[in-house]
């Protein structure tokens, strides 16, 4: 049944009944969504370059996911894995153990969100090492629950007012080449930012105290920052030499976003633990922590879990998503999409001074907008205007970055060429209109 309400009337209700904290990028309400198109309650269609923040890589309401989920809900929806076990949990764990980077025996546990996955990974690392500390990075995003929030870097709006944060978290600069914390340039820098970890043990936290280092292979919320090829190998080896658990947060990069199933496959590093969520279940709340068996088995019976964690409907959706990647060859499609977006953004960069940097890996391509290419002052207000202008013209986008000045397309990988071209054209028209 189509809604009889308008965006405006629903927004009024939303403001009356829901606090401002849960933010909204666009003042519209969904009526339906299919593939890479969202239709709002007033019947207006939008090309979706947000994918529910990187959740819908296999497309909104993917037919095979729907069929699988419908089959599952006819059987049972919830028994709680800790009370009565079920096969979808075991089957998906087995698949993830096979698929994730790392040529060693693995085990997987499930949770409900990216943040919860991150929290469990840290718990496991602490338990296994008997050490308290975690090293995280500047511009990182790991979620909004207390430990995950403490690992997250951006102060406004995420952290402000929510202190005290979880203790024993230490933060070092990321390989953000466009804004190098060391004022160096790649490759002559010789990856100073990675070797800095060795100094860090002397100046911030002794290595013997560190349980884990958690890192995004490409910064998501931090602005689609892609480290140089050698970066993770260096970090990983230093962790290995010091008995530190190397955790890859693939919540945003995983499940095909970078044209590999996991972004760490682009780098010569095999994470001890990989955290996944977002696109793994096409919108059903599910996250996974996959890691070396001896690490994963360390916490005592009952030390890990949760009432809804690894819900059978979500696990079946996850299994269907994996099949969709194979059947539709979505990794190759992601490669093609990424190439096209990269070419277009580079072309736009030649015409529009405001585009300071274009970068990406696979279908994770972003452009950083700056007021001045020399000073690199973030063009935060312009970025917001561009996102709004694109919406008016039928394209849904979101921004990213500590200064919210990065355009980060996260379109479903099933987007058609026509939709992709149209979306890119709308961005070009928006830049033209606002410049
Ligand atoms: C890299 C990364 N980790 C963790 C999270 C938190 O995931 P969730 O919002 O599902 O808790 C996100 C969400 O954007 C993310 O991008």
CSV table of C-alpha atoms and ligand atoms in Angstrom, one decimal:
chain,number,residue,atom,x,y,z
A,1,UNK,CA,0.0,0.0,0.0
A,2,UNK,CA,1.5,3.3,-1.0
A,3,UNK,CA,1.8,5.9,1.7
A,4,UNK,CA,-0.7,8.8,1.7
A,5,UNK,CA,1.8,11.0,3.6
A,6,UNK,CA,4.3,13.5,2.2
A,7,UNK,CA,7.9,13.8,3.1
A,8,UNK,CA,7.1,17.1,4.9
A,9,UNK,CA,4.3,15.7,7.0
A,10,UNK,CA,6.4,12.6,8.0
A,11,UNK,CA,9.4,14.9,8.8
A,12,UNK,CA,7.1,16.8,11.2
A,13,UNK,CA,6.2,13.5,12.9
A,14,UNK,CA,9.8,12.4,12.9
A,15,UNK,CA,10.9,15.6,14.7
A,16,UNK,CA,8.1,15.3,17.2
A,17,UNK,CA,8.7,11.7,18.2
A,18,UNK,CA,12.4,11.1,17.5
A,19,UNK,CA,15.4,12.9,19.1
A,20,UNK,CA,17.8,14.8,16.8
A,21,UNK,CA,20.7,12.5,17.7
A,22,UNK,CA,20.0,9.9,15.1
A,23,UNK,CA,21.0,12.0,12.1
A,24,UNK,CA,19.3,12.2,8.7
A,25,UNK,CA,21.2,13.3,5.6
A,26,UNK,CA,18.2,13.6,3.4
A,27,UNK,CA,14.7,14.9,4.3
A,28,UNK,CA,12.9,12.2,2.5
A,29,UNK,CA,11.1,8.9,3.4
A,30,UNK,CA,11.4,5.7,1.5
A,31,UNK,CA,8.4,4.0,-0.1
A,32,UNK,CA,10.3,1.3,-1.9
A,33,UNK,CA,13.7,0.4,-3.1
A,34,UNK,CA,15.0,-2.0,-5.9
A,35,UNK,CA,18.5,-2.5,-7.2
A,36,UNK,CA,20.0,1.0,-7.2
A,37,UNK,CA,16.8,3.0,-7.1
A,38,UNK,CA,14.9,4.3,-4.1
A,39,UNK,CA,11.4,5.7,-4.5
A,40,UNK,CA,10.2,8.1,-1.8
A,41,UNK,CA,6.7,8.4,-0.4
A,42,UNK,CA,5.8,11.1,-3.0
A,43,UNK,CA,6.7,8.8,-5.8
A,44,UNK,CA,10.0,10.5,-6.7
A,45,UNK,CA,12.8,8.1,-7.9
A,46,UNK,CA,16.4,8.6,-6.9
A,47,UNK,CA,19.5,6.9,-8.1
A,48,UNK,CA,21.2,5.5,-4.9
A,49,UNK,CA,24.9,6.3,-4.5
A,50,UNK,CA,24.7,5.7,-0.8
A,51,UNK,CA,23.5,2.1,-0.6
A,52,UNK,CA,22.4,2.6,3.0
A,53,UNK,CA,26.0,3.5,3.8
A,54,UNK,CA,27.6,0.7,1.9
A,55,UNK,CA,25.1,-2.0,2.9
A,56,UNK,CA,23.4,-2.8,-0.4
A,57,UNK,CA,26.3,-4.0,-2.6
A,58,UNK,CA,24.0,-6.8,-4.1
A,59,UNK,CA,21.2,-4.3,-4.5
A,60,UNK,CA,18.0,-3.3,-2.7
A,61,UNK,CA,15.6,-6.2,-2.3
A,62,UNK,CA,17.8,-8.6,-4.3
A,63,UNK,CA,15.5,-11.3,-5.6
A,64,UNK,CA,17.6,-14.2,-4.4
A,65,UNK,CA,18.1,-12.7,-0.9
A,66,UNK,CA,14.4,-12.2,-0.7
A,67,UNK,CA,13.6,-15.8,-1.7
A,68,UNK,CA,16.1,-17.2,0.8
A,69,UNK,CA,14.8,-15.0,3.6
A,70,UNK,CA,11.2,-15.8,2.9
A,71,UNK,CA,12.0,-19.5,3.0
A,72,UNK,CA,13.8,-19.0,6.3
A,73,UNK,CA,11.0,-17.1,8.0
A,74,UNK,CA,8.5,-19.8,7.2
A,75,UNK,CA,10.7,-22.2,9.2
A,76,UNK,CA,11.9,-20.2,12.3
A,77,UNK,CA,13.0,-16.7,12.9
A,78,UNK,CA,14.7,-16.9,16.3
A,79,UNK,CA,15.7,-19.6,18.7
A,80,UNK,CA,18.9,-17.8,20.1
A,81,UNK,CA,22.0,-19.6,19.0
A,82,UNK,CA,22.9,-20.1,22.7
A,83,UNK,CA,19.7,-22.0,23.4
A,84,UNK,CA,19.0,-24.0,20.3
A,85,UNK,CA,21.6,-24.0,17.5
A,86,UNK,CA,20.8,-23.8,13.8
A,87,UNK,CA,22.6,-24.7,10.6
A,88,UNK,CA,22.7,-21.2,8.9
A,89,UNK,CA,25.0,-19.9,11.6
A,90,UNK,CA,27.4,-22.8,11.2
A,91,UNK,CA,27.2,-22.7,7.4
A,92,UNK,CA,27.9,-19.0,7.1
A,93,UNK,CA,30.8,-19.3,9.6
A,94,UNK,CA,32.3,-22.1,7.5
A,95,UNK,CA,32.1,-20.0,4.4
A,96,UNK,CA,33.6,-16.9,6.0
A,97,UNK,CA,36.5,-19.0,7.4
A,98,UNK,CA,37.2,-20.1,3.9
A,99,UNK,CA,36.8,-16.7,2.2
A,100,UNK,CA,38.6,-14.2,4.5
A,101,UNK,CA,42.3,-13.4,4.0
A,102,UNK,CA,44.7,-15.6,5.9
A,103,UNK,CA,46.0,-19.1,5.1
A,104,UNK,CA,45.4,-20.6,8.6
A,105,UNK,CA,42.6,-22.4,10.5
A,106,UNK,CA,39.9,-19.9,11.4
A,107,UNK,CA,36.7,-19.6,13.4
A,108,UNK,CA,33.9,-17.1,13.2
A,109,UNK,CA,31.4,-15.7,15.7
A,110,UNK,CA,28.5,-13.3,14.8
A,111,UNK,CA,27.1,-10.1,16.2
A,112,UNK,CA,24.5,-7.6,15.2
A,113,UNK,CA,26.3,-4.5,14.0
A,114,UNK,CA,29.8,-3.3,12.9
A,115,UNK,CA,30.4,-1.7,16.3
A,116,UNK,CA,29.5,-4.9,18.1
A,117,UNK,CA,31.8,-6.8,15.9
A,118,UNK,CA,34.6,-4.4,16.7
A,119,UNK,CA,34.0,-4.7,20.4
A,120,UNK,CA,34.1,-8.5,20.2
A,121,UNK,CA,37.3,-8.5,18.2
A,122,UNK,CA,39.0,-6.3,20.9
A,123,UNK,CA,37.6,-8.5,23.7
A,124,UNK,CA,39.1,-11.6,22.0
A,125,UNK,CA,42.5,-9.9,21.5
A,126,UNK,CA,42.6,-8.8,25.1
A,127,UNK,CA,41.6,-12.2,26.4
A,128,UNK,CA,44.2,-14.0,24.2
A,129,UNK,CA,47.1,-11.7,24.9
A,130,UNK,CA,46.3,-10.8,28.5
A,131,UNK,CA,47.1,-7.2,27.6
A,132,UNK,CA,44.9,-4.1,28.0
A,133,UNK,CA,45.8,-1.6,25.2
A,134,UNK,CA,44.6,-1.0,21.7
A,135,UNK,CA,46.2,1.1,19.0
A,136,UNK,CA,43.8,2.8,16.6
A,137,UNK,CA,44.2,5.6,14.0
A,138,UNK,CA,43.4,9.2,13.3
A,139,UNK,CA,40.4,9.6,11.1
A,140,UNK,CA,39.2,6.1,11.9
A,141,UNK,CA,35.6,5.1,12.4
A,142,UNK,CA,34.8,2.0,14.3
A,143,UNK,CA,31.2,2.6,15.5
A,144,UNK,CA,29.2,4.4,18.2
A,145,UNK,CA,29.0,2.0,21.2
A,146,UNK,CA,31.3,3.0,24.0
A,147,UNK,CA,34.4,1.0,23.2
A,148,UNK,CA,33.9,1.4,19.4
A,149,UNK,CA,33.3,5.1,19.9
A,150,UNK,CA,36.5,5.4,21.9
A,151,UNK,CA,38.3,3.8,19.0
A,152,UNK,CA,36.6,6.3,16.6
A,153,UNK,CA,38.6,9.4,15.9
A,154,UNK,CA,36.2,12.2,14.8
A,155,UNK,CA,35.1,14.4,17.7
A,156,UNK,CA,32.1,16.2,16.2
A,157,UNK,CA,29.5,14.9,16.1
A,158,UNK,CA,30.4,11.4,17.2
A,159,UNK,CA,32.4,11.9,20.5
A,160,UNK,CA,31.6,15.3,21.8
A,161,UNK,CA,29.8,15.1,25.2
A,162,UNK,CA,30.1,11.4,25.6
A,163,UNK,CA,33.3,11.2,27.6
A,164,UNK,CA,34.7,9.5,29.6
A,165,UNK,CA,35.8,7.1,26.8
A,166,UNK,CA,37.1,3.6,27.3
A,167,UNK,CA,40.6,3.6,28.6
A,168,UNK,CA,43.8,2.2,27.1
A,169,UNK,CA,43.3,3.4,23.5
A,170,UNK,CA,46.3,5.0,21.8
A,171,UNK,CA,46.1,6.7,18.4
A,172,UNK,CA,48.6,7.2,15.7
A,173,UNK,CA,48.4,8.9,12.3
A,174,UNK,CA,47.0,6.9,9.3
A,175,UNK,CA,48.6,6.8,5.8
A,176,UNK,CA,46.7,9.8,4.6
A,177,UNK,CA,49.1,10.8,1.8
A,178,UNK,CA,47.1,13.9,0.7
A,179,UNK,CA,47.4,15.3,4.2
A,180,UNK,CA,50.6,13.5,5.4
A,181,UNK,CA,51.0,13.9,9.2
A,182,UNK,CA,54.8,13.9,8.7
A,183,UNK,CA,54.7,16.4,5.8
A,184,UNK,CA,56.3,13.8,3.5
A,185,UNK,CA,55.5,12.5,0.0
A,186,UNK,CA,55.1,9.0,-1.2
A,187,UNK,CA,57.2,7.1,-2.2
A,188,UNK,CA,60.2,9.1,-1.0
A,189,UNK,CA,58.7,9.0,2.5
A,190,UNK,CA,59.5,5.3,2.6
A,191,UNK,CA,56.3,4.7,4.5
A,192,UNK,CA,57.5,6.7,7.6
A,193,UNK,CA,53.9,6.6,8.9
A,194,UNK,CA,54.0,2.8,9.2
A,195,UNK,CA,57.5,2.5,10.7
A,196,UNK,CA,56.4,5.2,13.2
A,197,UNK,CA,54.7,2.3,15.1
A,198,UNK,CA,58.1,1.3,16.4
A,199,UNK,CA,58.7,4.8,17.8
A,200,UNK,CA,55.2,4.8,19.1
A,201,UNK,CA,56.1,1.9,21.5
A,202,UNK,CA,58.6,4.2,23.1
A,203,UNK,CA,56.6,7.4,23.2
A,204,UNK,CA,53.0,6.3,23.7
A,205,UNK,CA,52.5,2.7,24.9
A,206,UNK,CA,54.9,-0.1,25.4
A,207,UNK,CA,54.4,-3.0,23.0
A,208,UNK,CA,54.2,-5.5,25.8
A,209,UNK,CA,51.0,-3.7,26.9
A,210,UNK,CA,49.3,-3.7,23.5
A,211,UNK,CA,46.7,-6.4,22.8
A,212,UNK,CA,45.6,-5.2,19.4
A,213,UNK,CA,46.1,-2.8,16.5
A,214,UNK,CA,42.8,-2.1,14.7
A,215,UNK,CA,42.8,-0.6,11.3
A,216,UNK,CA,40.5,0.0,8.3
A,217,UNK,CA,42.2,-1.1,5.0
A,218,UNK,CA,40.7,2.0,3.4
A,219,UNK,CA,39.2,4.7,5.6
A,220,UNK,CA,35.4,4.7,5.2
A,221,UNK,CA,33.9,7.5,7.3
A,222,UNK,CA,37.4,9.0,7.3
A,223,UNK,CA,37.1,9.8,3.6
A,224,UNK,CA,38.1,6.9,1.4
A,225,UNK,CA,41.8,7.2,2.1
A,226,UNK,CA,43.8,4.5,0.4
A,227,UNK,CA,47.2,3.7,2.0
A,228,UNK,CA,50.2,2.8,-0.2
A,229,UNK,CA,50.8,-0.8,-1.2
A,230,UNK,CA,53.5,-1.5,1.4
A,231,UNK,CA,51.7,0.1,4.4
A,232,UNK,CA,49.9,-2.8,5.9
A,233,UNK,CA,52.7,-5.3,5.4
A,234,UNK,CA,55.0,-3.1,7.6
A,235,UNK,CA,52.3,-2.6,10.3
A,236,UNK,CA,51.4,-6.3,10.2
A,237,UNK,CA,55.0,-7.4,10.6
A,238,UNK,CA,55.7,-5.1,13.5
A,239,UNK,CA,52.5,-6.4,15.2
A,240,UNK,CA,53.6,-10.0,14.6
A,241,UNK,CA,57.1,-9.4,16.0
A,242,UNK,CA,55.6,-7.9,19.1
A,243,UNK,CA,52.7,-10.4,19.7
A,244,UNK,CA,50.0,-7.8,18.9
A,245,UNK,CA,46.8,-9.0,17.3
A,246,UNK,CA,46.3,-7.3,13.9
A,247,UNK,CA,42.6,-6.6,13.4
A,248,UNK,CA,41.3,-5.5,10.0
A,249,UNK,CA,38.0,-3.6,10.3
A,250,UNK,CA,36.5,-4.5,6.9
A,251,UNK,CA,33.0,-3.3,7.9
A,252,UNK,CA,32.8,-0.8,5.1
A,253,UNK,CA,35.5,-2.2,2.8
A,254,UNK,CA,34.4,-5.8,2.9
A,255,UNK,CA,32.0,-7.8,0.8
A,256,UNK,CA,33.2,-6.6,-2.5
A,257,UNK,CA,33.5,-2.8,-2.2
A,258,UNK,CA,37.1,-2.7,-3.4
A,259,UNK,CA,36.6,-5.2,-6.2
A,260,UNK,CA,38.0,-8.0,-4.0
A,261,UNK,CA,35.9,-9.7,-1.4
A,262,UNK,CA,38.1,-8.1,1.3
A,263,UNK,CA,40.2,-5.0,0.8
A,264,UNK,CA,43.2,-6.6,2.7
A,265,UNK,CA,43.5,-8.9,-0.3
A,266,UNK,CA,45.1,-5.9,-2.1
A,267,UNK,CA,47.8,-5.8,0.5
A,268,UNK,CA,50.4,-8.3,1.7
A,269,UNK,CA,49.0,-8.7,5.2
A,270,UNK,CA,47.0,-11.5,6.6
A,271,UNK,CA,44.9,-10.1,9.5
A,272,UNK,CA,44.7,-12.2,12.7
A,273,UNK,CA,41.1,-11.1,12.9
A,274,UNK,CA,38.8,-9.6,10.3
A,275,UNK,CA,35.6,-7.8,11.3
A,276,UNK,CA,32.7,-7.6,8.8
A,277,UNK,CA,29.2,-6.2,8.7
A,278,UNK,CA,27.3,-3.8,6.3
A,279,UNK,CA,27.0,-5.5,2.9
A,280,UNK,CA,27.4,-9.1,4.2
A,281,UNK,CA,23.6,-9.5,4.6
A,282,UNK,CA,22.1,-6.9,2.2
A,283,UNK,CA,20.4,-4.9,5.0
A,284,UNK,CA,19.8,-7.5,7.7
A,285,UNK,CA,21.6,-6.6,10.9
A,286,UNK,CA,24.6,-8.9,11.0
A,287,UNK,CA,28.3,-8.7,11.7
A,288,UNK,CA,31.0,-11.3,11.9
A,289,UNK,CA,34.4,-11.7,13.6
A,290,UNK,CA,36.6,-14.2,11.8
A,291,UNK,CA,40.0,-15.0,13.1
A,292,UNK,CA,42.8,-17.5,13.9
A,293,UNK,CA,41.2,-20.4,15.6
A,294,UNK,CA,43.5,-20.3,18.7
A,295,UNK,CA,42.6,-16.6,19.2
A,296,UNK,CA,38.9,-17.1,18.7
A,297,UNK,CA,38.8,-20.1,21.0
A,298,UNK,CA,40.6,-18.3,23.8
A,299,UNK,CA,37.6,-16.7,25.6
A,300,UNK,CA,35.8,-19.1,28.0
A,301,UNK,CA,32.4,-20.6,27.2
A,302,UNK,CA,29.8,-17.9,27.6
A,303,UNK,CA,32.4,-15.1,27.3
A,304,UNK,CA,31.0,-14.2,23.8
A,305,UNK,CA,27.6,-13.9,22.4
A,306,UNK,CA,24.2,-12.1,22.5
A,307,UNK,CA,20.5,-12.8,22.2
A,308,UNK,CA,20.1,-11.8,18.6
A,309,UNK,CA,23.7,-12.4,17.5
A,310,UNK,CA,23.8,-14.5,14.3
A,311,UNK,CA,20.1,-14.4,13.7
A,312,UNK,CA,19.2,-17.2,11.3
A,313,UNK,CA,17.3,-15.0,8.9
A,314,UNK,CA,20.3,-12.6,8.7
A,315,UNK,CA,22.7,-15.6,8.3
A,316,UNK,CA,20.6,-17.0,5.4
A,317,UNK,CA,20.7,-13.6,3.8
A,318,UNK,CA,24.5,-13.6,4.2
A,319,UNK,CA,24.7,-17.0,2.4
A,320,UNK,CA,22.5,-15.7,-0.4
A,321,UNK,CA,24.7,-12.6,-0.7
A,322,UNK,CA,27.8,-14.7,-1.2
A,323,UNK,CA,26.0,-16.7,-3.9
A,324,UNK,CA,25.0,-13.4,-5.6
A,325,UNK,CA,28.6,-12.3,-5.8
A,326,UNK,CA,29.5,-15.5,-7.7
A,327,UNK,CA,26.4,-15.6,-9.9
A,328,UNK,CA,26.5,-12.0,-10.9
A,329,UNK,CA,30.3,-11.7,-11.0
A,330,UNK,CA,30.0,-8.6,-8.8
A,331,UNK,CA,33.7,-8.3,-8.1
A,332,UNK,CA,34.4,-7.7,-11.8
A,333,UNK,CA,31.4,-5.4,-11.9
A,334,UNK,CA,32.9,-3.4,-9.0
A,335,UNK,CA,36.2,-3.1,-10.8
A,336,UNK,CA,34.4,-1.7,-13.8
A,337,UNK,CA,32.3,0.7,-11.7
A,338,UNK,CA,35.4,1.9,-9.9
A,339,UNK,CA,37.2,2.5,-13.1
A,340,UNK,CA,34.4,4.6,-14.5
A,341,UNK,CA,33.9,6.6,-11.4
A,342,UNK,CA,37.7,7.2,-11.1
A,343,UNK,CA,37.9,8.4,-14.8
A,344,UNK,CA,35.0,10.7,-14.3
A,345,UNK,CA,36.2,12.2,-11.1
A,346,UNK,CA,39.7,12.7,-12.5
A,347,UNK,CA,38.1,14.4,-15.5
A,348,UNK,CA,36.0,16.6,-13.2
A,349,UNK,CA,39.2,17.4,-11.2
A,350,UNK,CA,40.7,19.0,-14.3
A,351,UNK,CA,37.7,21.3,-14.6
A,352,UNK,CA,36.8,22.2,-11.0
A,353,UNK,CA,39.4,23.7,-8.7
A,354,UNK,CA,37.4,22.6,-5.7
A,355,UNK,CA,38.3,19.0,-6.3
A,356,UNK,CA,41.6,18.7,-4.5
A,357,UNK,CA,42.1,14.9,-4.6
A,358,UNK,CA,40.6,11.9,-6.3
A,359,UNK,CA,41.5,8.5,-4.9
A,360,UNK,CA,40.2,5.0,-4.6
A,361,UNK,CA,40.4,1.2,-4.6
A,362,UNK,CA,38.0,-0.8,-6.7
A,363,UNK,CA,34.5,0.6,-6.4
A,364,UNK,CA,35.5,2.7,-3.4
A,365,UNK,CA,36.4,5.9,-5.1
A,366,UNK,CA,36.1,9.4,-3.5
A,367,UNK,CA,36.9,13.0,-4.2
A,368,UNK,CA,38.1,15.4,-1.6
A,369,UNK,CA,36.8,19.0,-1.9
A,370,UNK,CA,39.0,21.9,-0.8
A,371,UNK,CA,38.5,25.7,-0.8
A,372,UNK,CA,42.0,26.2,-2.0
A,373,UNK,CA,44.3,23.5,-3.6
A,374,UNK,CA,47.4,25.1,-1.9
A,375,UNK,CA,46.1,25.4,1.7
A,376,UNK,CA,43.8,22.3,1.3
A,377,UNK,CA,41.2,24.0,3.5
A,378,UNK,CA,38.3,21.6,3.5
A,379,UNK,CA,35.3,22.7,1.5
A,380,UNK,CA,32.8,21.5,4.1
A,381,UNK,CA,29.9,23.8,3.3
A,382,UNK,CA,30.3,23.3,-0.5
A,383,UNK,CA,30.2,19.5,0.0
A,384,UNK,CA,26.9,19.7,1.8
A,385,UNK,CA,25.5,22.0,-0.9
A,386,UNK,CA,26.6,19.5,-3.5
A,387,UNK,CA,25.0,16.6,-1.7
A,388,UNK,CA,21.7,18.6,-1.4
A,389,UNK,CA,21.8,19.8,-5.0
A,390,UNK,CA,22.3,16.2,-6.3
A,391,UNK,CA,19.3,15.1,-4.2
A,392,UNK,CA,17.1,17.8,-5.8
A,393,UNK,CA,18.3,16.4,-9.1
A,394,UNK,CA,17.5,12.8,-8.3
A,395,UNK,CA,20.8,11.4,-6.8
A,396,UNK,CA,21.3,10.3,-3.2
A,397,UNK,CA,24.8,10.7,-1.9
A,398,UNK,CA,26.6,11.0,1.4
A,399,UNK,CA,29.8,12.7,2.4
A,400,UNK,CA,32.7,11.5,4.6
A,401,UNK,CA,35.9,12.7,6.2
A,402,UNK,CA,36.8,14.3,9.5
A,403,UNK,CA,35.8,17.6,7.9
A,404,UNK,CA,32.8,16.2,6.0
A,405,UNK,CA,34.4,17.3,2.7
A,406,UNK,CA,34.7,14.1,0.8
A,407,UNK,CA,32.2,12.7,-1.6
A,408,UNK,CA,32.0,8.9,-1.2
A,409,UNK,CA,29.8,7.0,-3.6
A,410,UNK,CA,28.7,3.6,-2.3
A,411,UNK,CA,26.3,2.6,-5.0
A,412,UNK,CA,25.0,-0.9,-5.2
A,413,UNK,CA,27.3,-3.0,-7.5
A,414,UNK,CA,24.2,-4.1,-9.4
A,415,UNK,CA,23.7,-0.5,-10.6
A,416,UNK,CA,23.1,-0.4,-14.4
A,417,UNK,CA,25.5,1.5,-16.7
A,418,UNK,CA,22.7,3.9,-17.5
A,419,UNK,CA,22.0,4.6,-13.8
A,420,UNK,CA,25.7,5.0,-13.1
A,421,UNK,CA,26.2,7.4,-16.0
A,422,UNK,CA,23.2,9.4,-15.0
A,423,UNK,CA,24.4,9.6,-11.4
A,424,UNK,CA,27.8,10.8,-12.4
A,425,UNK,CA,26.2,13.4,-14.8
A,426,UNK,CA,24.1,14.7,-11.9
A,427,UNK,CA,27.3,15.2,-9.8
A,428,UNK,CA,28.9,17.1,-12.8
A,429,UNK,CA,25.8,19.3,-13.2
A,430,UNK,CA,25.8,20.0,-9.4
A,431,UNK,CA,29.4,21.1,-9.6
A,432,UNK,CA,28.6,23.3,-12.5
A,433,UNK,CA,25.6,24.8,-10.8
A,434,UNK,CA,27.4,25.6,-7.6
A,435,UNK,CA,30.8,26.6,-8.9
B,1,LIG,C1,34.9,0.7,9.2
B,1,LIG,C2,33.6,0.7,10.1
B,1,LIG,N1,33.7,0.1,11.3
B,1,LIG,C3,32.6,0.0,12.1
B,1,LIG,C4,31.4,0.7,11.7
B,1,LIG,C5,30.2,0.6,12.7
B,1,LIG,O1,29.3,-0.2,12.1
B,1,LIG,P1,27.8,-0.1,12.7
B,1,LIG,O2,27.2,1.3,12.3
B,1,LIG,O3,27.0,-1.2,12.0
B,1,LIG,O4,27.8,-0.3,14.1
B,1,LIG,C6,31.3,1.3,10.5
B,1,LIG,C7,30.1,2.1,10.1
B,1,LIG,O5,30.1,2.9,9.3
B,1,LIG,C8,32.5,1.4,9.7
B,1,LIG,O6,32.5,2.0,8.5
